[in-house]
CSV table of C-alpha atoms in Angstrom, one decimal:
chain,number,residue,atom,x,y,z
A,1,MET,CA,0.0,0.2,0.4
A,2,PRO,CA,1.2,3.8,-0.9
A,3,THR,CA,2.7,6.6,1.1
A,4,MET,CA,2.0,9.8,1.1
A,5,SER,CA,4.9,10.8,-1.2
A,6,GLU,CA,3.8,7.7,-3.5
A,7,LYS,CA,0.3,8.7,-3.7
A,8,ILE,CA,1.1,12.4,-4.5
A,9,LEU,CA,3.7,11.7,-7.4
A,10,ALA,CA,1.3,9.0,-8.9
A,11,ARG,CA,-1.5,11.7,-9.0
A,12,ALA,CA,1.4,14.2,-10.1
A,13,SER,CA,2.0,12.1,-13.1
A,14,GLY,CA,-1.0,10.8,-14.5
A,15,LYS,CA,-0.9,7.2,-13.0
A,16,SER,CA,-2.5,4.6,-10.8
A,17,GLU,CA,-0.1,3.9,-8.8
A,18,VAL,CA,3.9,4.5,-8.7
A,19,GLU,CA,6.4,2.5,-6.3
A,20,ALA,CA,9.5,3.7,-4.3
A,21,GLY,CA,12.4,4.1,-6.4
A,22,ASP,CA,10.4,4.6,-9.7
A,23,ILE,CA,11.4,7.5,-12.1
A,24,VAL,CA,8.0,9.8,-12.7
A,25,ILE,CA,7.6,12.8,-14.8
A,26,ALA,CA,5.6,15.2,-12.8
A,27,ASN,CA,3.4,17.8,-13.5
A,28,ILE,CA,4.7,20.5,-10.8
A,29,ASP,CA,1.6,22.8,-9.5
A,30,VAL,CA,3.9,25.2,-8.0
A,31,ALA,CA,7.3,26.5,-8.8
A,32,MET,CA,9.5,28.7,-6.5
A,33,THR,CA,12.7,31.0,-7.3
A,34,HIS,CA,14.1,34.0,-5.4
A,35,ASP,CA,16.6,36.8,-6.2
A,36,LEU,CA,19.5,34.5,-5.4
A,37,THR,CA,18.6,31.5,-7.4
A,38,GLY,CA,16.5,33.0,-9.8
A,39,PRO,CA,19.1,34.9,-12.3
A,40,LEU,CA,20.7,31.7,-13.1
A,41,SER,CA,17.5,30.2,-14.0
A,42,VAL,CA,16.5,33.0,-16.1
A,43,GLU,CA,19.6,33.0,-17.9
A,44,SER,CA,19.6,28.7,-18.6
A,45,PHE,CA,15.5,29.4,-19.6
A,46,GLU,CA,16.9,32.0,-22.0
A,47,LYS,CA,19.7,29.4,-22.9
A,48,ILE,CA,17.5,26.6,-24.0
A,49,GLY,CA,15.3,29.3,-26.6
A,50,ALA,CA,12.6,29.2,-24.4
A,51,GLU,CA,10.2,32.3,-25.0
A,52,LYS,CA,7.4,32.0,-22.5
A,53,VAL,CA,6.5,30.3,-19.2
A,54,TRP,CA,4.5,27.3,-18.8
A,55,ASP,CA,1.9,29.0,-16.7
A,56,PRO,CA,2.5,32.4,-15.1
A,57,SER,CA,0.3,31.6,-12.5
A,58,LYS,CA,2.1,28.7,-11.0
A,59,ILE,CA,5.1,30.6,-10.6
A,60,VAL,CA,6.4,32.2,-7.3
A,61,ILE,CA,9.1,34.8,-6.9
A,62,PRO,CA,9.5,36.4,-3.8
A,63,PHE,CA,12.9,38.7,-2.8
A,64,ASP,CA,14.3,37.6,0.6
A,65,HIS,CA,17.9,36.5,0.6
A,66,GLN,CA,19.8,40.0,-0.3
A,67,VAL,CA,17.0,42.5,0.5
A,68,PRO,CA,17.0,45.8,0.1
A,69,ALA,CA,19.9,45.1,-2.1
A,70,ASP,CA,23.3,45.3,-0.3
A,71,SER,CA,25.8,45.4,-3.4
A,72,ILE,CA,25.5,46.4,-6.8
A,73,ASP,CA,25.7,42.4,-7.9
A,74,SER,CA,22.3,41.9,-5.6
A,75,ALA,CA,20.7,45.1,-6.9
A,76,ASN,CA,21.5,43.7,-10.7
A,77,ASN,CA,20.2,40.3,-9.6
A,78,HIS,CA,16.9,42.0,-8.6
A,79,ILE,CA,16.6,44.3,-11.9
A,80,ILE,CA,16.8,41.2,-13.7
A,81,MET,CA,14.4,39.2,-11.7
A,82,ARG,CA,12.1,42.2,-11.9
A,83,ARG,CA,11.9,42.2,-15.8
A,84,PHE,CA,11.7,38.3,-16.2
A,85,ALA,CA,8.6,38.8,-14.2
A,86,GLU,CA,6.9,41.5,-15.9
A,87,LYS,CA,7.8,40.1,-19.5
A,88,GLN,CA,6.6,36.5,-18.4
A,89,LYS,CA,3.6,38.1,-16.5
A,90,ILE,CA,3.9,36.4,-13.8
A,91,GLU,CA,1.3,37.0,-11.5
A,92,HIS,CA,3.0,36.0,-7.9
A,93,PHE,CA,5.7,38.4,-8.0
A,94,TYR,CA,6.9,39.6,-4.5
A,95,ASP,CA,9.6,42.6,-4.4
A,96,VAL,CA,12.0,43.3,-1.1
A,97,ASN,CA,9.1,44.1,1.6
A,98,VAL,CA,6.8,40.3,2.0
A,99,GLY,CA,9.3,38.7,3.5
A,100,VAL,CA,11.5,34.7,3.4
A,101,CYS,CA,10.4,32.6,0.6
A,102,HIS,CA,8.9,29.4,2.7
A,103,GLN,CA,7.0,31.9,5.0
A,104,ILE,CA,5.1,33.9,2.5
A,105,LEU,CA,4.3,30.8,0.4
A,106,PRO,CA,2.2,28.8,3.2
A,107,GLU,CA,1.0,32.6,4.5
A,108,LEU,CA,0.0,33.6,1.2
A,109,GLY,CA,-2.0,30.9,0.0
A,110,HIS,CA,0.3,29.4,-2.4
A,111,VAL,CA,0.5,25.7,-0.6
A,112,VAL,CA,-1.9,23.2,-0.3
A,113,PRO,CA,-2.1,19.4,0.5
A,114,GLY,CA,-1.4,16.9,-2.5
A,115,GLU,CA,0.6,19.5,-4.4
A,116,VAL,CA,3.8,18.6,-6.0
A,117,ILE,CA,5.8,21.9,-5.0
A,118,VAL,CA,9.6,22.8,-6.3
A,119,GLY,CA,11.9,25.5,-5.3
A,120,ALA,CA,15.6,26.8,-6.4
A,121,ASP,CA,16.2,26.4,-2.7
A,122,SER,CA,16.7,23.5,-0.4
A,123,HIS,CA,14.7,24.3,2.4
A,124,THR,CA,11.4,24.2,0.1
A,125,CYS,CA,10.9,21.0,2.0
A,126,THR,CA,9.1,23.4,4.7
A,127,HIS,CA,6.0,23.0,2.8
A,128,GLY,CA,5.2,19.2,3.2
A,129,ALA,CA,3.9,20.5,6.9
A,130,LEU,CA,0.8,21.4,5.1
A,131,GLY,CA,0.6,17.6,3.2
A,132,ALA,CA,2.0,18.9,-0.2
A,133,PHE,CA,5.1,16.8,-1.7
A,134,SER,CA,7.8,19.6,-1.7
A,135,THR,CA,11.3,19.5,-2.6
A,136,GLY,CA,14.4,21.8,-3.4
A,137,ILE,CA,15.9,21.8,-7.1
A,138,GLY,CA,18.9,23.4,-9.0
A,139,SER,CA,18.3,26.7,-10.6
A,140,THR,CA,19.1,24.8,-14.0
A,141,ASP,CA,16.7,22.4,-13.1
A,142,MET,CA,14.2,25.0,-12.5
A,143,ALA,CA,14.5,26.9,-15.7
A,144,MET,CA,13.2,23.6,-17.3
A,145,VAL,CA,9.6,23.9,-15.2
A,146,PHE,CA,9.5,27.3,-15.9
A,147,ALA,CA,9.7,26.3,-19.8
A,148,GLU,CA,7.9,23.1,-19.5
A,149,GLY,CA,6.0,22.4,-16.4
A,150,LYS,CA,7.3,19.2,-15.4
A,151,LEU,CA,10.5,17.7,-13.6
A,152,TRP,CA,11.6,13.8,-13.3
A,153,LEU,CA,11.4,13.0,-10.0
A,154,LYS,CA,12.8,9.2,-8.3
A,155,VAL,CA,10.1,8.1,-5.8
A,156,PRO,CA,11.4,8.5,-2.6
A,157,GLU,CA,11.2,5.9,0.5
A,158,THR,CA,9.8,7.1,3.5
A,159,ASN,CA,10.9,7.4,7.2
A,160,ARG,CA,8.1,8.2,9.3
A,161,PHE,CA,9.2,9.0,12.9
A,162,GLU,CA,6.3,8.4,15.3
A,163,ILE,CA,7.2,11.3,17.9
A,164,THR,CA,5.3,10.6,21.5
A,165,GLY,CA,5.6,12.3,24.6
A,166,THR,CA,4.9,15.6,26.2
A,167,LEU,CA,7.5,18.0,26.0
A,168,LYS,CA,8.6,19.8,29.2
A,169,ASP,CA,8.6,23.6,29.8
A,170,ASN,CA,11.2,25.7,27.2
A,171,VAL,CA,11.1,22.3,24.8
A,172,TYR,CA,10.2,23.4,21.4
A,173,ALA,CA,10.0,21.7,17.6
A,174,LYS,CA,13.5,22.8,17.1
A,175,ASP,CA,14.6,20.8,19.9
A,176,VAL,CA,12.5,17.6,18.7
A,177,ILE,CA,14.0,18.0,14.9
A,178,LEU,CA,17.9,19.0,16.2
A,179,HIS,CA,17.7,15.5,18.3
A,180,ILE,CA,16.1,13.9,15.8
A,181,ILE,CA,19.0,14.7,13.1
A,182,GLY,CA,21.3,14.4,15.9
A,183,GLN,CA,20.2,10.7,16.4
A,184,LEU,CA,20.2,10.0,12.3
A,185,GLY,CA,23.0,11.9,11.6
A,186,ALA,CA,23.4,13.9,8.5
A,187,ASP,CA,23.0,10.9,6.1
A,188,GLY,CA,20.1,9.2,8.6
A,189,SER,CA,17.7,9.9,5.6
A,190,THR,CA,19.5,10.8,2.4
A,191,TYR,CA,16.8,11.0,-0.6
A,192,LYS,CA,13.9,9.7,1.8
A,193,ALA,CA,10.9,11.6,2.4
A,194,CYS,CA,10.4,12.5,6.0
A,195,GLU,CA,7.1,11.9,7.8
A,196,PHE,CA,6.3,13.0,11.0
A,197,GLY,CA,3.7,11.6,12.8
A,198,GLY,CA,2.4,10.6,16.6
A,199,LYS,CA,0.5,12.4,19.2
A,200,THR,CA,3.3,15.1,19.8
A,201,VAL,CA,2.8,15.9,16.3
A,202,SER,CA,-0.2,16.3,16.4
A,203,ASP,CA,-0.5,18.7,18.9
A,204,MET,CA,2.0,21.2,17.8
A,205,SER,CA,0.7,23.7,15.5
A,206,ILE,CA,1.0,24.6,12.0
A,207,SER,CA,4.1,26.7,12.7
A,208,ASP,CA,5.7,23.9,15.2
A,209,ARG,CA,5.7,21.2,11.8
A,210,MET,CA,7.4,23.9,9.7
A,211,VAL,CA,10.3,23.7,11.7
A,212,LEU,CA,10.1,20.1,11.6
A,213,CYS,CA,9.9,20.1,8.0
A,214,ASN,CA,12.1,22.5,7.0
A,215,MET,CA,15.1,20.5,8.4
A,216,ALA,CA,14.1,17.6,7.0
A,217,ILE,CA,16.7,18.5,4.5
A,218,GLU,CA,19.6,17.9,7.3
A,219,MET,CA,19.6,14.6,7.5
A,220,GLY,CA,19.6,14.5,3.6
A,221,GLY,CA,16.0,13.9,2.9
A,222,LYS,CA,14.1,14.8,-0.1
A,223,THR,CA,11.0,16.1,1.5
A,224,GLY,CA,9.4,16.9,5.0
A,225,LEU,CA,5.6,15.6,5.4
A,226,VAL,CA,2.8,15.8,8.0
A,227,GLU,CA,-0.3,14.2,7.3
A,228,VAL,CA,-3.3,16.6,7.0
A,229,ASP,CA,-5.4,16.9,10.1
A,230,GLU,CA,-8.1,19.5,11.4
A,231,LYS,CA,-5.1,21.8,12.3
A,232,THR,CA,-4.0,22.1,8.1
A,233,VAL,CA,-7.7,22.3,6.7
A,234,ASN,CA,-8.3,25.7,9.3
A,235,TYR,CA,-5.0,26.9,8.4
A,236,VAL,CA,-5.1,26.2,4.2
A,237,GLU,CA,-9.0,27.5,4.0
A,238,LYS,CA,-8.5,30.4,6.0
A,239,ARG,CA,-5.4,31.6,3.4
A,240,SER,CA,-6.4,29.7,-0.4
A,241,LYS,CA,-9.1,29.2,-2.5
A,242,LYS,CA,-7.0,26.5,-4.5
A,243,PRO,CA,-8.8,23.0,-4.2
A,244,TYR,CA,-7.0,20.0,-3.1
A,245,LYS,CA,-7.1,16.3,-2.1
A,246,ALA,CA,-5.2,15.1,1.2
A,247,TYR,CA,-3.4,11.9,1.3
A,248,LYS,CA,-2.4,9.7,4.0
A,249,THR,CA,0.1,7.1,4.2
A,250,ASP,CA,-0.7,3.6,4.6
A,251,LEU,CA,1.4,2.0,7.7
A,252,ASP,CA,1.8,-1.4,6.1
A,253,SER,CA,3.4,0.1,2.8
A,254,SER,CA,6.3,-1.5,1.9
A,255,SER,CA,8.6,1.4,1.3
A,256,LEU,CA,7.8,2.5,4.9
A,257,ASN,CA,10.2,2.6,7.7
A,258,ILE,CA,8.7,3.8,11.0
A,259,ILE,CA,11.0,4.8,13.5
A,260,ASP,CA,9.9,5.9,17.3
A,261,ILE,CA,10.8,8.8,19.1
A,262,ASP,CA,10.1,9.4,22.8
A,263,VAL,CA,10.5,13.6,23.6
A,264,GLY,CA,9.0,13.2,27.1
A,265,ASP,CA,12.3,13.5,28.3
A,266,LEU,CA,13.8,15.7,26.2
A,267,GLU,CA,15.4,19.3,27.3
A,268,PRO,CA,16.6,22.0,25.0
A,269,GLN,CA,19.1,21.0,22.5
A,270,VAL,CA,21.8,22.8,21.0
A,271,ALA,CA,24.2,21.9,17.4
A,272,CYS,CA,27.5,22.6,17.6
A,273,PRO,CA,30.0,23.9,14.7
A,274,HIS,CA,30.3,22.7,12.0
A,275,HIS,CA,27.5,20.3,11.5
A,276,VAL,CA,23.8,20.2,12.0
A,277,ASP,CA,24.3,16.9,13.2
A,278,ASN,CA,26.7,17.4,16.1
A,279,VAL,CA,23.9,17.9,18.5
A,280,LYS,CA,24.1,18.1,22.4
A,281,PRO,CA,21.9,18.6,25.3
A,282,VAL,CA,22.2,22.9,25.8
A,283,SER,CA,23.6,21.7,29.8
A,284,GLU,CA,26.3,20.3,27.9
A,285,VAL,CA,27.2,23.7,26.3
A,286,ASP,CA,29.3,26.5,27.8
A,287,VAL,CA,30.1,28.9,25.3
A,288,GLU,CA,30.6,32.4,25.5
A,289,LEU,CA,28.7,34.7,22.5
A,290,ASP,CA,29.6,37.4,20.3
A,291,GLN,CA,26.2,37.5,18.5
A,292,VAL,CA,22.4,35.8,18.8
A,293,PHE,CA,20.2,35.8,16.0
A,294,ILE,CA,16.4,35.2,16.0
A,295,GLY,CA,14.8,34.4,12.4
A,296,SER,CA,15.0,32.7,8.9
A,297,CYS,CA,12.8,30.2,7.9
A,298,THR,CA,13.2,27.8,10.5
A,299,ASN,CA,12.5,30.1,13.3
A,300,GLY,CA,11.0,33.5,12.5
A,301,ARG,CA,7.4,33.3,13.0
A,302,LEU,CA,5.5,34.8,15.3
A,303,SER,CA,5.2,32.2,17.8
A,304,ASP,CA,9.2,32.1,17.8
A,305,LEU,CA,9.0,36.0,18.4
A,306,ARG,CA,6.7,35.4,21.4
A,307,ASP,CA,9.0,32.6,23.0
A,308,ALA,CA,11.9,35.1,23.0
A,309,ALA,CA,9.9,38.3,23.9
A,310,ARG,CA,8.5,36.3,27.2
A,311,ILE,CA,12.1,35.8,28.4
A,312,LEU,CA,13.6,39.3,27.2
A,313,LYS,CA,10.9,41.4,28.6
A,314,GLY,CA,12.1,43.1,31.6
A,315,ASN,CA,15.7,42.2,30.9
A,316,ARG,CA,18.8,43.3,28.6
A,317,ILE,CA,21.0,41.7,26.6
A,318,ALA,CA,24.5,40.9,27.8
A,319,ARG,CA,26.7,43.7,27.5
A,320,ASN,CA,29.3,42.2,24.8
A,321,THR,CA,26.6,40.7,22.9
A,322,ARG,CA,24.7,41.8,20.1
A,323,MET,CA,21.5,40.3,18.9
A,324,LEU,CA,19.7,40.4,16.1
A,325,VAL,CA,15.4,40.0,15.5
A,326,ILE,CA,14.8,39.4,12.3
A,327,PRO,CA,10.9,38.5,11.2
A,328,ALA,CA,10.0,35.9,8.7
A,329,SER,CA,7.6,37.6,6.5
A,330,ARG,CA,5.9,41.1,6.8
A,331,GLU,CA,2.4,39.8,8.6
A,332,VAL,CA,4.7,38.4,11.5
A,333,TYR,CA,6.5,41.9,11.7
A,334,SER,CA,3.0,43.3,11.5
A,335,LYS,CA,1.6,41.4,14.5
A,336,ALA,CA,4.8,41.8,16.7
A,337,LEU,CA,4.2,45.3,16.5
A,338,ASP,CA,0.4,44.8,17.3
A,339,GLU,CA,1.5,42.7,20.1
A,340,GLY,CA,4.1,44.9,21.5
A,341,LEU,CA,6.6,42.5,20.9
A,342,ILE,CA,9.1,44.7,18.5
A,343,ARG,CA,9.2,47.2,21.4
A,344,ILE,CA,10.3,44.3,23.8
A,345,PHE,CA,13.0,43.5,21.5
A,346,VAL,CA,14.2,47.4,21.3
A,347,ASP,CA,14.0,47.7,25.2
A,348,ALA,CA,16.5,45.0,25.5
A,349,GLY,CA,18.6,46.4,23.2
A,350,ALA,CA,18.1,44.2,20.3
A,351,LEU,CA,18.3,45.2,16.9
A,352,VAL,CA,15.6,44.5,14.9
A,353,SER,CA,15.7,44.4,11.0
A,354,ALA,CA,12.9,44.1,8.2
A,355,PRO,CA,11.7,40.5,7.0
A,356,CYS,CA,14.5,39.1,5.0
A,357,CYS,CA,17.1,35.7,5.4
A,358,GLY,CA,19.3,37.8,7.4
A,359,PRO,CA,22.8,36.6,8.2
A,360,CYS,CA,21.3,32.6,7.3
A,361,LEU,CA,23.1,32.6,4.1
A,362,GLY,CA,26.3,34.5,5.3
A,363,GLY,CA,25.9,37.3,2.6
A,364,HIS,CA,23.7,39.5,4.2
A,365,THR,CA,22.7,41.4,6.9
A,366,GLY,CA,24.7,40.5,10.6
A,367,ILE,CA,27.2,38.2,9.3
A,368,ILE,CA,30.1,37.2,11.4
A,369,GLY,CA,33.9,37.9,11.3
A,370,PRO,CA,37.0,35.9,12.1
A,371,GLY,CA,36.6,34.1,15.4
A,372,GLU,CA,33.2,35.3,16.5
A,373,VAL,CA,30.7,33.0,17.9
A,374,SER,CA,26.7,32.9,16.6
A,375,LEU,CA,24.1,31.7,18.0
A,376,SER,CA,21.2,30.7,15.6
A,377,THR,CA,17.7,30.1,15.4
A,378,SER,CA,18.2,29.3,11.8
A,379,ASN,CA,19.4,25.7,10.4
A,380,ARG,CA,22.8,25.7,9.4
A,381,ASN,CA,25.9,26.0,10.9
A,382,PHE,CA,28.6,24.8,8.3
A,383,LYS,CA,31.9,27.0,7.7
A,384,GLY,CA,31.1,30.0,6.6
A,385,ARG,CA,27.6,29.9,6.7
A,386,GLN,CA,27.5,32.9,8.7
A,387,GLY,CA,29.9,34.8,7.2
A,388,SER,CA,33.7,34.2,7.8
A,389,PRO,CA,34.8,30.4,7.7
A,390,GLU,CA,36.8,31.1,11.1
A,391,GLY,CA,33.8,32.1,12.7
A,392,GLU,CA,31.3,29.7,14.5
A,393,VAL,CA,27.4,29.1,14.6
A,394,TYR,CA,25.4,27.3,17.2
A,395,LEU,CA,22.0,26.7,16.7
A,396,SER,CA,18.9,26.4,19.0
A,397,SER,CA,15.4,27.3,19.7
A,398,ALA,CA,14.1,30.8,20.0
A,399,ALA,CA,13.7,30.5,23.4
A,400,VAL,CA,17.3,29.6,24.2
A,401,ALA,CA,18.5,32.4,21.9
A,402,ALA,CA,16.7,35.2,24.2
A,403,ALA,CA,18.0,33.4,27.1
A,404,SER,CA,21.7,33.2,26.1
A,405,ALA,CA,21.4,36.6,24.7
A,406,ILE,CA,20.8,38.1,28.4
A,407,GLU,CA,23.6,35.9,29.8
A,408,GLY,CA,26.1,36.5,27.0
A,409,LYS,CA,26.6,33.0,26.6
A,410,ILE,CA,24.7,29.8,25.7
A,411,VAL,CA,22.1,28.5,28.5
A,412,ALA,CA,19.1,27.1,29.0
A,413,PRO,CA,15.9,29.3,29.5
A,414,GLU,CA,14.8,29.2,33.3
């Protein structure tokens, strides 16, 4: 019996059934590229002689990686993509004032269950939190999608994580996924669909499920997925008018591997340099910090800002530590303003920036210098990921990041 991934890819390829290992030509429902990867897609699109995109209503182009433009090169990239969007009459083009691609696609109704979504960005797997098969592809592959609306894919096997246990205070979805990656390793789910289920996941918000799916790629996953439930339906139907079909995994599928994870005793986790699977409990990490970053497509959502503000309220960040807070979207920023969260961050001594990827990609706002140490709520800590390859990046939840900013070193929230 089929898994979610097999059912979705069968539907997308016009087949009654497919199996893990099959090669299919899938019709794409949504194709996303942004200001950093988009110019190469446009260049490749023109090189193959394509004149028109297959469907301008199914392409989404947000600017998020280097916004506002921070160099002549990035400004030129923006010009290339603006001209492409205008020429091709792209219906869903979002300039520098909207937010991070993986946040705004679901926010603005571009993601519904059962779709095949591709993006020229590896963390496109985030959208599987809404029951879609969503995966990252290369810029040249995206050029072919622009032209034909199709892409070949190998149907993946599935690792399904059955997560149980009630999370302790100050333990979040970020801690759960870091724990899983630490257990399996960076290649523990290579080219597999990573499904997240169980009572713990059922109790999670959509934002928390996005955290799990966002980081599936960090253990080699092809996509991350959560089955559709009432929370999914409520989220989707408030934001999208697109028709959709929800799929569930048959638990007796021959391509399914079930992994039980009990998180009842889990404490806050930290991924240490320079690999995401170098995970330790926060109690075992004693490191002084130069910078704390709260934001990104992993933990820049309203719930994360609330968690951080709760801890920061009435406190000041440590004298020798700087703190950068970047909401993931304009909607998140606006709601944080309404709730007074931005005032809390400013009063604590943090720098609040406009919605964008910030230092996550190592090429924009807030990068670190040689020898500096950053604690980040983002998803990668490779050498050079947030600036100098001689710097060090640790990863945590927003709550740990906020508590650590106050102390000037990595600590757990009280």
